[in-house]
XYZ file of C-alpha atoms in Angstrom:
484
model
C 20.624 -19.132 -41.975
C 23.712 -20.324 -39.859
C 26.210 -20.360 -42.853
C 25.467 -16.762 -43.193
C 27.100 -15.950 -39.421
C 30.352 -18.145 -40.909
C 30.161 -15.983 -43.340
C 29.747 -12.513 -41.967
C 33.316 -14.083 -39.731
C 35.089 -14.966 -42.819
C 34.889 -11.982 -44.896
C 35.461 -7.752 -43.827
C 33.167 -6.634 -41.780
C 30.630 -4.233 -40.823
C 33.702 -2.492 -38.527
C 36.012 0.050 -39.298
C 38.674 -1.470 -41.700
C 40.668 1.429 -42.765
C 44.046 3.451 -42.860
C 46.772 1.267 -44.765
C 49.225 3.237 -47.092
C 52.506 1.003 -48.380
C 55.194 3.970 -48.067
C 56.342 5.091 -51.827
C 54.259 2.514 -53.311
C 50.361 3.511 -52.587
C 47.728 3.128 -55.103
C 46.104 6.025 -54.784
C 42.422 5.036 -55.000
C 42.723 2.929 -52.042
C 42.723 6.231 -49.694
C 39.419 7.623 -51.725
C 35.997 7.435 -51.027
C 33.517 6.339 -53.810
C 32.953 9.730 -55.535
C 36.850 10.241 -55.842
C 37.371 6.956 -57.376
C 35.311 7.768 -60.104
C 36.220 11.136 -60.694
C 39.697 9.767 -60.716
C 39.099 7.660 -63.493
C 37.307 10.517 -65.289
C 33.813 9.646 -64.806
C 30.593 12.186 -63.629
C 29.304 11.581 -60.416
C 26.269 12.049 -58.212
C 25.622 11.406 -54.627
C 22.072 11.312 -52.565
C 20.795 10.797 -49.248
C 18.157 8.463 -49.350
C 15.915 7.913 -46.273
C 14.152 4.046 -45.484
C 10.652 3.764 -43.843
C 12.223 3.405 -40.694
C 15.240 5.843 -40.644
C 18.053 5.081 -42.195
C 19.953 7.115 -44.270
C 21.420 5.447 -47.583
C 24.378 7.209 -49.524
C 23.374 6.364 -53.176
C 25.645 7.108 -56.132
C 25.013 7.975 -60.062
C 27.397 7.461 -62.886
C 24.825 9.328 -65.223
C 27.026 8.717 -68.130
C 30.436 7.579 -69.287
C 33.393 9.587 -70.655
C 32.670 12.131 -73.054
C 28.947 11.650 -73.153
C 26.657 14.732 -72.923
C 23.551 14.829 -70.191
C 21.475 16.069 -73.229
C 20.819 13.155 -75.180
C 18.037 11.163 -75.080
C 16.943 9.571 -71.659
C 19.027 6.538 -71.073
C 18.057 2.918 -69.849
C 18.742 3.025 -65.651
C 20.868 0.208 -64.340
C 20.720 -0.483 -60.338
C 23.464 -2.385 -59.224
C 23.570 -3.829 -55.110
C 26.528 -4.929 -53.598
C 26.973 -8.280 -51.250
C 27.273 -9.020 -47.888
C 29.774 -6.747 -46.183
C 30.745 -4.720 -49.045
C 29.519 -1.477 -50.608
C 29.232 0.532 -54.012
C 32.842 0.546 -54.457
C 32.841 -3.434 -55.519
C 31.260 -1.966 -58.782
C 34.399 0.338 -59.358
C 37.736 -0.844 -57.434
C 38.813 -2.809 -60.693
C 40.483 -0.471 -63.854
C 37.393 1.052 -65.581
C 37.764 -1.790 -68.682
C 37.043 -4.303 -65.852
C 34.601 -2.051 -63.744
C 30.582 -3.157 -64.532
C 29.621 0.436 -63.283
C 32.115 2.133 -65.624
C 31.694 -0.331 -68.415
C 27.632 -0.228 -68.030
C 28.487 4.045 -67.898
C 30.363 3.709 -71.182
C 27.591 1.527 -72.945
C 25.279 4.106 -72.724
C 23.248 3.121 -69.462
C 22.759 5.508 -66.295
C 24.049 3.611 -64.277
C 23.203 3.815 -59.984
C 25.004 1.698 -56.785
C 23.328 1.118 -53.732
C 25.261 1.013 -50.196
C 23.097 -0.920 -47.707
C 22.432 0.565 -44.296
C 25.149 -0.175 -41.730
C 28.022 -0.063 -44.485
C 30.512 2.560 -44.575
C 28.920 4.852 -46.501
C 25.072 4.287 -45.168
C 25.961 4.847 -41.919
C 23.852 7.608 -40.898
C 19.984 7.592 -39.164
C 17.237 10.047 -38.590
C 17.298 9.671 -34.666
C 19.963 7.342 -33.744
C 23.789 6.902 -33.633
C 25.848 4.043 -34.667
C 27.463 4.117 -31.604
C 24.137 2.994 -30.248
C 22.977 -0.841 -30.176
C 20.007 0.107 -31.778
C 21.090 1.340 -34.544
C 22.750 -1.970 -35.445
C 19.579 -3.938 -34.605
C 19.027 -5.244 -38.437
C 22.449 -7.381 -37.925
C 20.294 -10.604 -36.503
C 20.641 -13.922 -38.027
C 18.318 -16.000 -35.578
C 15.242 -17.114 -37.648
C 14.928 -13.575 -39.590
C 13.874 -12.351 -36.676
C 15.489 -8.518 -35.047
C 16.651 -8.528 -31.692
C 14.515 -6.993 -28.830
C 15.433 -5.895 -25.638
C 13.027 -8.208 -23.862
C 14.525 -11.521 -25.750
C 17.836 -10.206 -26.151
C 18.697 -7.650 -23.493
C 22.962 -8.515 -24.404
C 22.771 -7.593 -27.718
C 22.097 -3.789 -26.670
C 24.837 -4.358 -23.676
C 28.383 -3.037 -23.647
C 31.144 -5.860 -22.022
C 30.845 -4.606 -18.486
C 26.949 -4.618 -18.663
C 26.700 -8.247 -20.076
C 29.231 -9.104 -16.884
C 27.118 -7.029 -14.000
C 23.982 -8.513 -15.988
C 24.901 -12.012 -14.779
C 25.382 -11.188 -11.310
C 29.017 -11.017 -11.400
C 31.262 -8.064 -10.280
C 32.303 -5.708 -12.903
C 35.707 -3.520 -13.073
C 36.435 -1.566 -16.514
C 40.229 -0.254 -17.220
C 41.926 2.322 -19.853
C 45.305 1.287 -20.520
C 47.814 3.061 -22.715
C 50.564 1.597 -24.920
C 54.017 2.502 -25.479
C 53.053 4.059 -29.321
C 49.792 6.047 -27.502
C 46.722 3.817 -28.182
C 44.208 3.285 -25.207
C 42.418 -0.031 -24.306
C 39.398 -0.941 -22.923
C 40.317 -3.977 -20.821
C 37.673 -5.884 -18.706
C 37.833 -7.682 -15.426
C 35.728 -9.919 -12.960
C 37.338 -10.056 -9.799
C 36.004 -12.865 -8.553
C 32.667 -15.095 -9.108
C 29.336 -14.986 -7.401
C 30.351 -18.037 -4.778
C 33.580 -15.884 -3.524
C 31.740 -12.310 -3.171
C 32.768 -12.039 0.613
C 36.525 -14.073 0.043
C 39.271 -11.667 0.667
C 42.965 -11.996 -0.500
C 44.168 -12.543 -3.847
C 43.353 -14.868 -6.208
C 45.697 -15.944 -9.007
C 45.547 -13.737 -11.897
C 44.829 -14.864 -15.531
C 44.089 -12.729 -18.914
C 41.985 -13.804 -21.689
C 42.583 -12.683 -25.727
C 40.222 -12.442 -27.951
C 40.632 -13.581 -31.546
C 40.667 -11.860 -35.130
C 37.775 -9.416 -34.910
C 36.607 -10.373 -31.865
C 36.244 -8.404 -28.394
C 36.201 -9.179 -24.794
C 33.072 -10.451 -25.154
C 33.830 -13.510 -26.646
C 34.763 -15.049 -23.446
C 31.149 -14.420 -21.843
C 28.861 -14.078 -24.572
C 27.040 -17.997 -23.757
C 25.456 -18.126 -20.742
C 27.682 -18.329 -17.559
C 28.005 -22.117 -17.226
C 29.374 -21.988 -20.594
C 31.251 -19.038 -20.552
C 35.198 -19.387 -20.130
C 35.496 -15.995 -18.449
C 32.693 -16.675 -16.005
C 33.606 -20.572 -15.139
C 37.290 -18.768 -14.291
C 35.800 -16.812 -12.052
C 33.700 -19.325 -10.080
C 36.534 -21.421 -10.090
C 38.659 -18.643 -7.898
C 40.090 -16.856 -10.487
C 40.599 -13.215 -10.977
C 39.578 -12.584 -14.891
C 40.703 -10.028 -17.124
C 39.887 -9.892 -20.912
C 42.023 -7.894 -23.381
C 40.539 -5.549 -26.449
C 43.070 -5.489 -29.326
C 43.560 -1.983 -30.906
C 40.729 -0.972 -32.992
C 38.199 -3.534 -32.113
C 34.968 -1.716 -30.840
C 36.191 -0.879 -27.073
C 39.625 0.076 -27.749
C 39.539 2.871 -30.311
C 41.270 5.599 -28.783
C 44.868 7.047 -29.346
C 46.494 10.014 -27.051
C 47.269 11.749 -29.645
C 45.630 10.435 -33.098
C 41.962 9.907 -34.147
C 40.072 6.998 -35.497
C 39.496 9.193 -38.758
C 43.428 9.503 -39.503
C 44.648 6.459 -41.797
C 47.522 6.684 -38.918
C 45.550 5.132 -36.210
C 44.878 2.196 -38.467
C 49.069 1.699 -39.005
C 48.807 -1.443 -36.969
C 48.364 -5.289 -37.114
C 49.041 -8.305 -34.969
C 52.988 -7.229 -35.096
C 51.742 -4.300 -32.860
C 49.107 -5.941 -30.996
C 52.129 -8.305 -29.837
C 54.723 -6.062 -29.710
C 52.620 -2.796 -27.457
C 49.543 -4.138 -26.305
C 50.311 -7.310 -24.367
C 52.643 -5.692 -22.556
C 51.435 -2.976 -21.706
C 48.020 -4.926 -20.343
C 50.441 -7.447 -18.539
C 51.825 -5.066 -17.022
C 49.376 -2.872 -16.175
C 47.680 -6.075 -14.420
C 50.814 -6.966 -12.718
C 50.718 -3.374 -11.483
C 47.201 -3.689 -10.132
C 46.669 -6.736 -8.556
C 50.657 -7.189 -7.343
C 51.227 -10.553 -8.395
C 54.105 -11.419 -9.961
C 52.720 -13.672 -12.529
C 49.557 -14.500 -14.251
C 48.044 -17.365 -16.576
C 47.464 -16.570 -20.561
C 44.535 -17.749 -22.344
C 44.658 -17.022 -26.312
C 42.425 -18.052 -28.617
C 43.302 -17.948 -32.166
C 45.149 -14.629 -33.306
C 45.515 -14.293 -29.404
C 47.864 -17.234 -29.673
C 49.519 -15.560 -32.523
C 50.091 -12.634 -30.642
C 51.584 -14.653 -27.363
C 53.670 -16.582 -29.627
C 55.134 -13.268 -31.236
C 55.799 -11.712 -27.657
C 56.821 -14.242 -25.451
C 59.395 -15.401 -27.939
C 61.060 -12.053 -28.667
C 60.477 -10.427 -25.315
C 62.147 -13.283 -22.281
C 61.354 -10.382 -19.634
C 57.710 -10.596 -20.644
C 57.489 -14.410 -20.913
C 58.786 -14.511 -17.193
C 56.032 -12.785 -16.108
C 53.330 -15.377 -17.809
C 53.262 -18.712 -15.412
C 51.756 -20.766 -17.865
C 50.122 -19.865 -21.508
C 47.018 -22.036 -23.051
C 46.784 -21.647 -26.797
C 43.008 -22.231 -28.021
C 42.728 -22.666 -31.664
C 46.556 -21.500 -32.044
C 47.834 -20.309 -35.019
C 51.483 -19.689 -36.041
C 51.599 -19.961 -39.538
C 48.421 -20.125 -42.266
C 50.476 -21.928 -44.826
C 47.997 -24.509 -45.346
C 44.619 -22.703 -44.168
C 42.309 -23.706 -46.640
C 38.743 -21.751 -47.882
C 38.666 -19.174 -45.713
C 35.678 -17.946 -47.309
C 33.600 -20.958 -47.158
C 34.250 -23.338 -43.775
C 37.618 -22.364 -41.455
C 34.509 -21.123 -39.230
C 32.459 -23.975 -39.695
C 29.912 -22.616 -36.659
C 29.489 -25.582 -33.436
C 27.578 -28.468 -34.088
C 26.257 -27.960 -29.924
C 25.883 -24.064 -29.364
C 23.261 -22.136 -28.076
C 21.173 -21.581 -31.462
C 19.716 -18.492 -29.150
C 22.290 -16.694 -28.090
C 23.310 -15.911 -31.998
C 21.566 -12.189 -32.024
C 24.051 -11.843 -28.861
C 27.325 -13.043 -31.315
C 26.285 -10.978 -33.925
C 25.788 -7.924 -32.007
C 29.136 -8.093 -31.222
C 31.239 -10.088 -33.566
C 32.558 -9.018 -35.628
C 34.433 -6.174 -33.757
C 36.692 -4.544 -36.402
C 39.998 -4.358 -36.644
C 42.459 -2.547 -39.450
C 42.960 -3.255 -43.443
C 47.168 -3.672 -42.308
C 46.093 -6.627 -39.873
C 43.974 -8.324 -42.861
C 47.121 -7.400 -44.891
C 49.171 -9.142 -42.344
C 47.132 -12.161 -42.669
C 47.481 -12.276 -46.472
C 51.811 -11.887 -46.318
C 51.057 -14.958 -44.259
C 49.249 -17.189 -45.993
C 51.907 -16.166 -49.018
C 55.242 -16.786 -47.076
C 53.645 -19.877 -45.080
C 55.823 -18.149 -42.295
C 55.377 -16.600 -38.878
C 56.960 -13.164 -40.120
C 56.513 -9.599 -39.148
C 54.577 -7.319 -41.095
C 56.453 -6.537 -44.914
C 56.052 -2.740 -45.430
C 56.498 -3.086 -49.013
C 60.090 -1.439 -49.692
C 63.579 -2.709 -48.046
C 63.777 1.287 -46.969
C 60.357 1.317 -44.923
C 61.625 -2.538 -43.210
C 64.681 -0.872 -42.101
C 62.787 2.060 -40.252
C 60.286 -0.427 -38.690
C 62.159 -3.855 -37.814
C 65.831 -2.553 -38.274
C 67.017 -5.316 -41.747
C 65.631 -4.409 -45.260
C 63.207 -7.737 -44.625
C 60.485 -8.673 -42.396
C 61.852 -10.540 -38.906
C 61.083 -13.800 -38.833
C 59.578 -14.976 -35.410
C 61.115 -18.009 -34.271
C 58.407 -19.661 -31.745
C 61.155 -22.335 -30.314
C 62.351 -19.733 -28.700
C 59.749 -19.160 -26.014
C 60.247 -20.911 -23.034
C 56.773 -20.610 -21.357
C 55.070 -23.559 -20.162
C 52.290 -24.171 -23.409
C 49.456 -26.430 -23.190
C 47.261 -26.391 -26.350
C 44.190 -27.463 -28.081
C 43.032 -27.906 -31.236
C 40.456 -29.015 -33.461
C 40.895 -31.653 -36.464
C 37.759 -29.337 -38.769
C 39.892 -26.389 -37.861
C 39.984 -24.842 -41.176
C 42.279 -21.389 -40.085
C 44.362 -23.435 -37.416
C 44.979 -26.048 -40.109
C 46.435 -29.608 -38.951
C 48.918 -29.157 -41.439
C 50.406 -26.148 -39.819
C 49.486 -27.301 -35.933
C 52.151 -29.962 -36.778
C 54.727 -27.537 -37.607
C 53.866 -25.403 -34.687
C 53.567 -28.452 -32.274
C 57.724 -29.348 -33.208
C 58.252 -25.887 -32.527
C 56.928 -25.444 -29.101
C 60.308 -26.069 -26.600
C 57.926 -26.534 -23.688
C 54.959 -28.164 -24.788
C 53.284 -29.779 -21.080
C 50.075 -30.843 -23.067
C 48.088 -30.958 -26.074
C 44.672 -32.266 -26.928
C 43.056 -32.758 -30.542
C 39.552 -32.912 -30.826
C 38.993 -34.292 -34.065
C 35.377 -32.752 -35.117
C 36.000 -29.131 -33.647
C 36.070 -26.104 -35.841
C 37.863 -22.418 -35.145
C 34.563 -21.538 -33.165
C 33.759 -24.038 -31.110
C 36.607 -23.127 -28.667
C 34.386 -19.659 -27.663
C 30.747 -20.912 -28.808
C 30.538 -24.994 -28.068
C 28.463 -26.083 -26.090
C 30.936 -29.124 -24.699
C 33.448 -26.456 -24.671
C 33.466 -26.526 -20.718
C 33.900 -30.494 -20.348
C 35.950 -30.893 -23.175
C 38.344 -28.052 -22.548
C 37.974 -25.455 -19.642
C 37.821 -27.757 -17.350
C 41.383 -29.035 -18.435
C 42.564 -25.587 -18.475
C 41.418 -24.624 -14.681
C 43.238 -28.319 -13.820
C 46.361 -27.315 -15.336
C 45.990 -23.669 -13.770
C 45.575 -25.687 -9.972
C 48.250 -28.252 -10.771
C 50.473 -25.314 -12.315
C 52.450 -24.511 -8.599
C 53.453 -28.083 -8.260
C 54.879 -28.933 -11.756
C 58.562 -28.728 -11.656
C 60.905 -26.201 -13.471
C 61.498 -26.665 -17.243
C 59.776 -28.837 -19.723
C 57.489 -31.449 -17.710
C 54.864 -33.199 -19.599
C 51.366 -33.525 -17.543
C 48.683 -36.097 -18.496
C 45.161 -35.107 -18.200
């Protein structure tokens, strides 16, 4: 069952994924629900509630016949037709209606129905509970078929802050807002359970989360193995970002998660308003000057976008470890299949607490994002589809295109040689790119996950990170190369 959690990481996702519209150019169908797509192609529709043993509310729909058939004929043969793994009806109907099976099925005479399974967009409804509750989500398990419990699995019903104070370890929760009005749920342990009575400061660092991935990432093992927590035993004061969108940061001031404006976003944004504004905010709090930056995959991609386009943002980051990093996607290969190629050593028990959580949304523009990528092989802002729409948003009639060498933060990096997302290929490119590279470390049989979920992560890496962290004040200005 373990290829099925790669897969539920590779493809889109139980989350919201919603709200993209390419200026003059829109297909229309793509901002329609399922009975609007096939009325829009001319078709008869039906819709039902249909209620499971234990609760759950199904939206079923019926193509009953196809064009210019009459409901009086004879009883037709009934087709049922169920959708994949993270999908829904509309798989059955997204395609012209000469390449649709529903419509083509409709038009051959059948009466024709399409399932949605529970949790989906359109099955996500219950008798007595809400799917902002962990229970209602409590089908999602992947460990030996069985469903998660309370008693076994008391995380996987936990929120970020209750997984942290469940450990023993102090627990602070902050809204911050962005320049363009969104509001994030950012996370912080202050210090770890061996400095509860230390007073004074402790050097600051913030931890960012991946594609579709939360805060949680960074504490979801158990605290030994835990990045987040070994930080904070090691003296650190911890803070762990939420990207726009993901689960704990969906909140605008002034838009709501239902408007296809919310979801106007992707890593461009997440770069351009929300490091800053957490940086900033942290700054603000604890009054240090500077702080550490761990990113782990799109986390690098995001420090890699800001600190190269914003200097007075890149002074305030003392050093910046890139997990996983990823610049460019020109030669990611399967994405479907094995870029997540799950950790040979990981806690085979703590899976109904990465599934609970993981993964944790995010919007169809930052998938779009993704795809311009792997196209132009480049690190490039997001293309808005017409050389009017560029100008409004990036000021030139194409996309900007990111130039990492010109950062000037002190980088140390790791990556792994099974790394199917943060290809070799392109880690090459990225490495010559990198004006102040202090380190770097290839561990040749370590795929994309094994940077949040190994269970060697700690010796292999962490440990590296907290002795670049200590060594960090005594390293000399400007590019100096440290040995580890």
């Amino acid at each position: 069952m373990w290829w099925l959690l790669a897969a539920a990481w590779c493809v889109l996702l139980p989350g919201p994924m919603c709200g993209y519209k390419q200026g003059s150019i829109t297909n229309p169908e793509a901002n329609m629900n399922i009975s609007q797509l096939i009325s829009y192609w001319g078709y008869p529709y039906e819709k039902y509630d249909v209620v499971t043993e234990d609760g759950y509310i199904l939206g079923i729909y019926r193509i009953p016949h196809g064009k210019g058939c009459s409901r009086k004929t004879v009883p037709k043969a009934v087709v049922y037709l169920q959708h994949g793994l993270v999908a829904s009806a509309i798989n059955w109907i997204c395609n012209l209606p000469n390449n649709s099976l529903a419509f083509l099925l409709a038009d051959s005479g059948y009466d024709v129905w399409l399932g949605n399974s529970r949790g989906n967009t359109w099955s996500r409804k219950h008798l007595r509970l809400s799917p902002k509750s962990p229970q209602y989500w409590a089908f999602r398990n992947v460990n030996s078929g069985h469903m998660p419990t309370k008693a076994a699995d008391p995380e996987a019903f936990m929120n970020v802050s209750e997984i942290i104070k469940h450990k023993g370890y102090p627990s602070e929760e902050y809204e911050v807002a962005t320049e363009d009005g969104y509001i994030l749920s950012v996370n912080r342990i202050p210090q770890g359970l061996t400095q509860l009575k230390k007073e004074g400061s402790r050097p600051v660092v913030l931890l960012q989360h991946g594609l579709l991935g939360d805060a949680s990432n960074w504490i979801s093992n158990l605290p030994n193995n835990s990045l987040g927590f070994i930080l904070a035993d090691a003296g650190f004061d911890v803070w762990m970002g939420n990207s726009r969108g993901n689960t704990w940061s969906r909140k605008h001031k002034t838009l709501s998660i239902d408007q296809d404006e919310f979801w106007a976003f992707s890593y461009d944004e997440m770069a351009r308003f929300d490091l800053p504004a957490v940086i900033n905010f942290i700054l603000q709090k604890t009054g240090q000057k500077k702080i550490y930056y761990v990113g782990y995959s799109q986390g690098t991609t995001m420090g890699f976008i800001a600190f190269s386009t914003m200097p007075e943002l890149a002074h305030k980051i003392k050093m910046y470890f890139a997990l996983a990093p990823i610049a460019t996607v020109k030669y990611a290969r399967s994405p479907g299949t094995k870029f997540l190629l799950l950790p040979d050593m990981m806690i085979k028990s703590r899976a109904n607490v990465y599934v609970a959580h993981t993964p944790a949304g995010t919007s169809v523009q930052n998938i779009l994002h993704w795809s311009q990528a792997v196209n132009s092989g480049e690190l490039r802002a997001f293309d808005w589809g017409s050389e009017t729409k560029n100008l409004e948003k990036c000021n030139q009639p194409t996309p900007i295109r990111y130039k990492v060498r010109d950062m000037t933060v002190p980088t140390a990096m790791w990556t792994g040689g099974q790394d199917w997302l943060s290809n070799p290929d392109d880690v090459k490119t990225l490495l010559s790119e990198v004006s102040n590279l202090i380190y770097h470390k290839n561990i040749p049989e370590w795929a994309h996950v094994d940077f949040i979920w190994g269970l060697d992560a700690p010796h292999r890496v962490y440990n590296e990170i907290i002795h670049l962290m200590k060594l960090e004040p005594n390293l000399s200005q400007g590019t100096c190369k440290v040995t580890l």
